[in-house]
PDB file of C-alpha atoms in Angstrom:
ATOM      1  CA  UNK A   1     130.809 128.024  38.938  1.00  0.00           C
ATOM      2  CA  UNK A   2     129.685 124.533  38.008  1.00  0.00           C
ATOM      3  CA  UNK A   3     126.033 123.591  37.649  1.00  0.00           C
ATOM      4  CA  UNK A   4     126.356 121.258  40.629  1.00  0.00           C
ATOM      5  CA  UNK A   5     127.679 123.996  42.924  1.00  0.00           C
ATOM      6  CA  UNK A   6     125.134 126.571  41.718  1.00  0.00           C
ATOM      7  CA  UNK A   7     122.316 124.042  42.139  1.00  0.00           C
ATOM      8  CA  UNK A   8     123.532 123.147  45.634  1.00  0.00           C
ATOM      9  CA  UNK A   9     123.429 126.837  46.588  1.00  0.00           C
ATOM     10  CA  UNK A  10     119.884 127.090  45.228  1.00  0.00           C
ATOM     11  CA  UNK A  11     118.725 124.024  47.161  1.00  0.00           C
ATOM     12  CA  UNK A  12     120.427 125.376  50.289  1.00  0.00           C
ATOM     13  CA  UNK A  13     118.545 128.669  49.847  1.00  0.00           C
ATOM     14  CA  UNK A  14     115.261 126.760  49.515  1.00  0.00           C
ATOM     15  CA  UNK A  15     116.157 124.735  52.619  1.00  0.00           C
ATOM     16  CA  UNK A  16     116.756 127.956  54.580  1.00  0.00           C
ATOM     17  CA  UNK A  17     113.399 129.245  53.330  1.00  0.00           C
ATOM     18  CA  UNK A  18     111.774 126.001  54.517  1.00  0.00           C
ATOM     19  CA  UNK A  19     113.285 126.460  57.975  1.00  0.00           C
ATOM     20  CA  UNK A  20     111.841 129.994  58.057  1.00  0.00           C
ATOM     21  CA  UNK A  21     108.457 128.513  57.110  1.00  0.00           C
ATOM     22  CA  UNK A  22     108.702 126.014  59.949  1.00  0.00           C
ATOM     23  CA  UNK A  23     109.459 128.778  62.455  1.00  0.00           C
ATOM     24  CA  UNK A  24     106.354 130.673  61.312  1.00  0.00           C
ATOM     25  CA  UNK A  25     104.327 127.458  61.176  1.00  0.00           C
ATOM     26  CA  UNK A  26     105.247 126.351  64.683  1.00  0.00           C
ATOM     27  CA  UNK A  27     104.469 129.773  66.117  1.00  0.00           C
ATOM     28  CA  UNK A  28     101.116 129.871  64.310  1.00  0.00           C
ATOM     29  CA  UNK A  29     100.251 126.281  65.271  1.00  0.00           C
ATOM     30  CA  UNK A  30     100.870 127.085  68.934  1.00  0.00           C
ATOM     31  CA  UNK A  31      98.632 130.142  68.631  1.00  0.00           C
ATOM     32  CA  UNK A  32      95.901 128.149  66.848  1.00  0.00           C
ATOM     33  CA  UNK A  33      95.937 125.426  69.485  1.00  0.00           C
ATOM     34  CA  UNK A  34      95.854 128.013  72.280  1.00  0.00           C
ATOM     35  CA  UNK A  35      92.719 129.439  70.651  1.00  0.00           C
ATOM     36  CA  UNK A  36      90.986 126.052  70.775  1.00  0.00           C
ATOM     37  CA  UNK A  37      92.135 124.966  67.335  1.00  0.00           C
ATOM     38  CA  UNK A  38      91.423 121.385  66.358  1.00  0.00           C
ATOM     39  CA  UNK A  39      94.023 119.398  64.424  1.00  0.00           C
ATOM     40  CA  UNK A  40      92.996 116.934  61.723  1.00  0.00           C
ATOM     41  CA  UNK A  41      94.925 114.738  59.316  1.00  0.00           C
ATOM     42  CA  UNK A  42      97.863 113.941  61.563  1.00  0.00           C
ATOM     43  CA  UNK A  43      98.431 110.588  59.876  1.00  0.00           C
ATOM     44  CA  UNK A  44      99.752 111.978  56.604  1.00  0.00           C
ATOM     45  CA  UNK A  45     101.969 114.676  58.154  1.00  0.00           C
ATOM     46  CA  UNK A  46     105.089 112.513  58.732  1.00  0.00           C
ATOM     47  CA  UNK A  47     104.943 111.342  55.099  1.00  0.00           C
ATOM     48  CA  UNK A  48     104.713 114.976  53.991  1.00  0.00           C
ATOM     49  CA  UNK A  49     107.843 115.868  55.985  1.00  0.00           C
ATOM     50  CA  UNK A  50     109.767 112.921  54.528  1.00  0.00           C
ATOM     51  CA  UNK A  51     108.585 113.657  50.985  1.00  0.00           C
ATOM     52  CA  UNK A  52     109.559 117.322  51.110  1.00  0.00           C
ATOM     53  CA  UNK A  53     112.934 116.516  52.654  1.00  0.00           C
ATOM     54  CA  UNK A  54     113.380 113.847  49.992  1.00  0.00           C
ATOM     55  CA  UNK A  55     112.716 116.423  47.277  1.00  0.00           C
ATOM     56  CA  UNK A  56     115.672 118.522  48.383  1.00  0.00           C
ATOM     57  CA  UNK A  57     118.031 115.627  49.067  1.00  0.00           C
ATOM     58  CA  UNK A  58     116.960 113.620  46.027  1.00  0.00           C
ATOM     59  CA  UNK A  59     117.508 116.545  43.679  1.00  0.00           C
ATOM     60  CA  UNK A  60     120.979 117.173  45.114  1.00  0.00           C
ATOM     61  CA  UNK A  61     121.997 113.523  44.900  1.00  0.00           C
ATOM     62  CA  UNK A  62     120.677 113.176  41.377  1.00  0.00           C
ATOM     63  CA  UNK A  63     122.484 116.288  40.135  1.00  0.00           C
ATOM     64  CA  UNK A  64     125.775 115.294  41.761  1.00  0.00           C
ATOM     65  CA  UNK A  65     125.595 111.619  40.701  1.00  0.00           C
ATOM     66  CA  UNK A  66     124.080 111.872  37.205  1.00  0.00           C
ATOM     67  CA  UNK A  67     125.708 115.241  36.361  1.00  0.00           C
ATOM     68  CA  UNK A  68     123.026 116.153  33.817  1.00  0.00           C
ATOM     69  CA  UNK A  69     123.498 119.033  31.418  1.00  0.00           C
ATOM     70  CA  UNK A  70     120.070 120.631  31.109  1.00  0.00           C
ATOM     71  CA  UNK A  71     119.561 123.238  28.395  1.00  0.00           C
ATOM     72  CA  UNK A  72     120.060 126.752  29.772  1.00  0.00           C
ATOM     73  CA  UNK A  73     116.546 127.732  28.646  1.00  0.00           C
ATOM     74  CA  UNK A  74     115.091 124.920  30.782  1.00  0.00           C
ATOM     75  CA  UNK A  75     117.176 125.810  33.832  1.00  0.00           C
ATOM     76  CA  UNK A  76     116.329 129.510  33.665  1.00  0.00           C
ATOM     77  CA  UNK A  77     112.625 128.866  33.041  1.00  0.00           C
ATOM     78  CA  UNK A  78     112.456 126.432  35.962  1.00  0.00           C
ATOM     79  CA  UNK A  79     114.363 128.882  38.184  1.00  0.00           C
ATOM     80  CA  UNK A  80     111.762 131.551  37.368  1.00  0.00           C
ATOM     81  CA  UNK A  81     109.027 129.076  38.342  1.00  0.00           C
ATOM     82  CA  UNK A  82     110.821 128.275  41.616  1.00  0.00           C
ATOM     83  CA  UNK A  83     110.999 131.974  42.473  1.00  0.00           C
ATOM     84  CA  UNK A  84     107.336 132.457  41.489  1.00  0.00           C
ATOM     85  CA  UNK A  85     106.294 129.488  43.637  1.00  0.00           C
ATOM     86  CA  UNK A  86     108.105 130.980  46.628  1.00  0.00           C
ATOM     87  CA  UNK A  87     106.323 134.276  46.043  1.00  0.00           C
ATOM     88  CA  UNK A  88     102.949 132.525  45.886  1.00  0.00           C
ATOM     89  CA  UNK A  89     103.725 130.511  49.035  1.00  0.00           C
ATOM     90  CA  UNK A  90     104.591 133.641  51.041  1.00  0.00           C
ATOM     91  CA  UNK A  91     101.514 135.423  49.662  1.00  0.00           C
ATOM     92  CA  UNK A  92      99.468 132.532  51.067  1.00  0.00           C
ATOM     93  CA  UNK A  93     101.280 132.725  54.403  1.00  0.00           C
ATOM     94  CA  UNK A  94     100.725 136.470  54.620  1.00  0.00           C
ATOM     95  CA  UNK A  95      97.076 136.190  53.597  1.00  0.00           C
ATOM     96  CA  UNK A  96      96.276 133.465  56.142  1.00  0.00           C
ATOM     97  CA  UNK A  97      98.258 135.215  58.884  1.00  0.00           C
ATOM     98  CA  UNK A  98      98.117 133.341  62.185  1.00  0.00           C
ATOM     99  CA  UNK A  99      95.882 130.709  60.613  1.00  0.00           C
ATOM    100  CA  UNK A 100      98.696 129.445  58.350  1.00  0.00           C
ATOM    101  CA  UNK A 101     100.765 126.461  59.413  1.00  0.00           C
ATOM    102  CA  UNK A 102     101.969 123.220  57.890  1.00  0.00           C
ATOM    103  CA  UNK A 103      99.409 121.163  59.803  1.00  0.00           C
ATOM    104  CA  UNK A 104      95.637 121.060  59.433  1.00  0.00           C
ATOM    105  CA  UNK A 105      94.461 123.106  62.428  1.00  0.00           C
ATOM    106  CA  UNK A 106      91.130 124.875  62.312  1.00  0.00           C
ATOM    107  CA  UNK A 107      90.285 127.494  64.951  1.00  0.00           C
ATOM    108  CA  UNK A 108      86.586 127.567  65.864  1.00  0.00           C
ATOM    109  CA  UNK A 109      85.105 130.978  65.186  1.00  0.00           C
ATOM    110  CA  UNK A 110      87.966 132.085  62.963  1.00  0.00           C
ATOM    111  CA  UNK A 111      86.703 133.465  59.672  1.00  0.00           C
ATOM    112  CA  UNK A 112      87.368 131.493  56.506  1.00  0.00           C
ATOM    113  CA  UNK A 113      89.974 133.376  54.497  1.00  0.00           C
ATOM    114  CA  UNK A 114      88.735 134.320  51.037  1.00  0.00           C
ATOM    115  CA  UNK A 115      91.158 137.118  50.160  1.00  0.00           C
ATOM    116  CA  UNK A 116      94.541 137.151  48.450  1.00  0.00           C
ATOM    117  CA  UNK A 117      95.098 134.143  46.222  1.00  0.00           C
ATOM    118  CA  UNK A 118      92.223 132.356  48.005  1.00  0.00           C
ATOM    119  CA  UNK A 119      89.896 134.683  46.118  1.00  0.00           C
ATOM    120  CA  UNK A 120      90.563 132.657  42.957  1.00  0.00           C
ATOM    121  CA  UNK A 121      91.450 129.133  44.053  1.00  0.00           C
ATOM    122  CA  UNK A 122      90.757 127.215  47.262  1.00  0.00           C
ATOM    123  CA  UNK A 123      94.272 125.804  47.832  1.00  0.00           C
ATOM    124  CA  UNK A 124      96.826 128.160  46.246  1.00  0.00           C
ATOM    125  CA  UNK A 125      99.641 127.018  48.534  1.00  0.00           C
ATOM    126  CA  UNK A 126      99.452 123.601  46.891  1.00  0.00           C
ATOM    127  CA  UNK A 127      99.850 125.212  43.479  1.00  0.00           C
ATOM    128  CA  UNK A 128     103.148 126.558  44.836  1.00  0.00           C
ATOM    129  CA  UNK A 129     104.097 123.110  46.167  1.00  0.00           C
ATOM    130  CA  UNK A 130     103.312 121.384  42.862  1.00  0.00           C
ATOM    131  CA  UNK A 131     105.220 123.954  40.795  1.00  0.00           C
ATOM    132  CA  UNK A 132     108.225 123.936  43.122  1.00  0.00           C
ATOM    133  CA  UNK A 133     108.166 120.133  43.213  1.00  0.00           C
ATOM    134  CA  UNK A 134     108.860 119.762  39.515  1.00  0.00           C
ATOM    135  CA  UNK A 135     110.639 123.061  38.835  1.00  0.00           C
ATOM    136  CA  UNK A 136     113.322 122.932  41.539  1.00  0.00           C
ATOM    137  CA  UNK A 137     114.799 119.582  40.460  1.00  0.00           C
ATOM    138  CA  UNK A 138     114.555 120.537  36.779  1.00  0.00           C
ATOM    139  CA  UNK A 139     116.714 123.639  37.348  1.00  0.00           C
ATOM    140  CA  UNK A 140     119.550 121.145  37.700  1.00  0.00           C
ATOM    141  CA  UNK A 141     118.194 118.580  35.241  1.00  0.00           C
ATOM    142  CA  UNK A 142     117.085 116.166  37.989  1.00  0.00           C
ATOM    143  CA  UNK A 143     114.107 114.835  36.054  1.00  0.00           C
ATOM    144  CA  UNK A 144     113.901 111.560  38.019  1.00  0.00           C
ATOM    145  CA  UNK A 145     113.450 113.447  41.296  1.00  0.00           C
ATOM    146  CA  UNK A 146     110.916 115.763  39.653  1.00  0.00           C
ATOM    147  CA  UNK A 147     108.903 112.801  38.373  1.00  0.00           C
ATOM    148  CA  UNK A 148     109.016 110.758  41.602  1.00  0.00           C
ATOM    149  CA  UNK A 149     108.126 113.753  43.778  1.00  0.00           C
ATOM    150  CA  UNK A 150     105.283 114.791  41.472  1.00  0.00           C
ATOM    151  CA  UNK A 151     103.704 111.327  41.497  1.00  0.00           C
ATOM    152  CA  UNK A 152     104.054 110.833  45.269  1.00  0.00           C
ATOM    153  CA  UNK A 153     102.952 114.389  45.986  1.00  0.00           C
ATOM    154  CA  UNK A 154      99.789 113.932  43.904  1.00  0.00           C
ATOM    155  CA  UNK A 155      98.691 111.136  46.233  1.00  0.00           C
ATOM    156  CA  UNK A 156      99.662 113.115  49.308  1.00  0.00           C
ATOM    157  CA  UNK A 157      97.812 116.228  48.154  1.00  0.00           C
ATOM    158  CA  UNK A 158      94.660 114.233  47.423  1.00  0.00           C
ATOM    159  CA  UNK A 159      94.714 113.057  51.046  1.00  0.00           C
ATOM    160  CA  UNK A 160      95.739 116.445  52.427  1.00  0.00           C
ATOM    161  CA  UNK A 161      93.113 118.445  50.547  1.00  0.00           C
ATOM    162  CA  UNK A 162      90.375 116.012  51.617  1.00  0.00           C
ATOM    163  CA  UNK A 163      91.501 116.437  55.255  1.00  0.00           C
ATOM    164  CA  UNK A 164      91.537 120.241  54.982  1.00  0.00           C
ATOM    165  CA  UNK A 165      88.192 120.435  53.208  1.00  0.00           C
ATOM    166  CA  UNK A 166      86.584 118.112  55.777  1.00  0.00           C
ATOM    167  CA  UNK A 167      88.002 120.161  58.669  1.00  0.00           C
ATOM    168  CA  UNK A 168      86.753 123.406  57.150  1.00  0.00           C
ATOM    169  CA  UNK A 169      83.335 121.856  56.423  1.00  0.00           C
ATOM    170  CA  UNK A 170      83.041 120.771  60.062  1.00  0.00           C
ATOM    171  CA  UNK A 171      83.897 124.313  61.115  1.00  0.00           C
ATOM    172  CA  UNK A 172      81.181 125.837  58.971  1.00  0.00           C
ATOM    173  CA  UNK A 173      78.711 123.245  60.260  1.00  0.00           C
ATOM    174  CA  UNK A 174      79.667 123.953  63.879  1.00  0.00           C
ATOM    175  CA  UNK A 175      81.198 120.494  64.461  1.00  0.00           C
ATOM    176  CA  UNK A 176      84.795 120.459  65.713  1.00  0.00           C
ATOM    177  CA  UNK A 177      85.659 116.811  66.215  1.00  0.00           C
TER     178      UNK A 177
END
């Protein structure tokens, strides 16, 4: 099997995983809103959707057009990081339970989650996003996609984390606007 075909299968598997995430996210967002949840940071969400879609498509296009030949050690190491990032992401989803979704929705009265990976770092899901963002393209040698996504994602995450932290701070202060 060629690198291009194997990489396409990997990206397709990640895309299927992303669809599964969206199913869980939509269900949890509906629950959060039905519990009086307040959404913040809507402005950056469309950019996030485009950027994450662009990661998958950009990596595929780059691999098929440039036809890079990454060293096997790089591909296998990056594949291990992709798998680890998926494991971390689903650990976050499981730990947050109904409170996890791809939007910034805070439910008044819901306890702040401090277990699982949140015991050690405040935003572990974004560690998974950052790792996947450079590792997935590099499995196939798509270094341009890895670089562009990483730079754009850094700006997005700065905005996203500020929005989440502000929403959580308002919750702990009893302000929900």
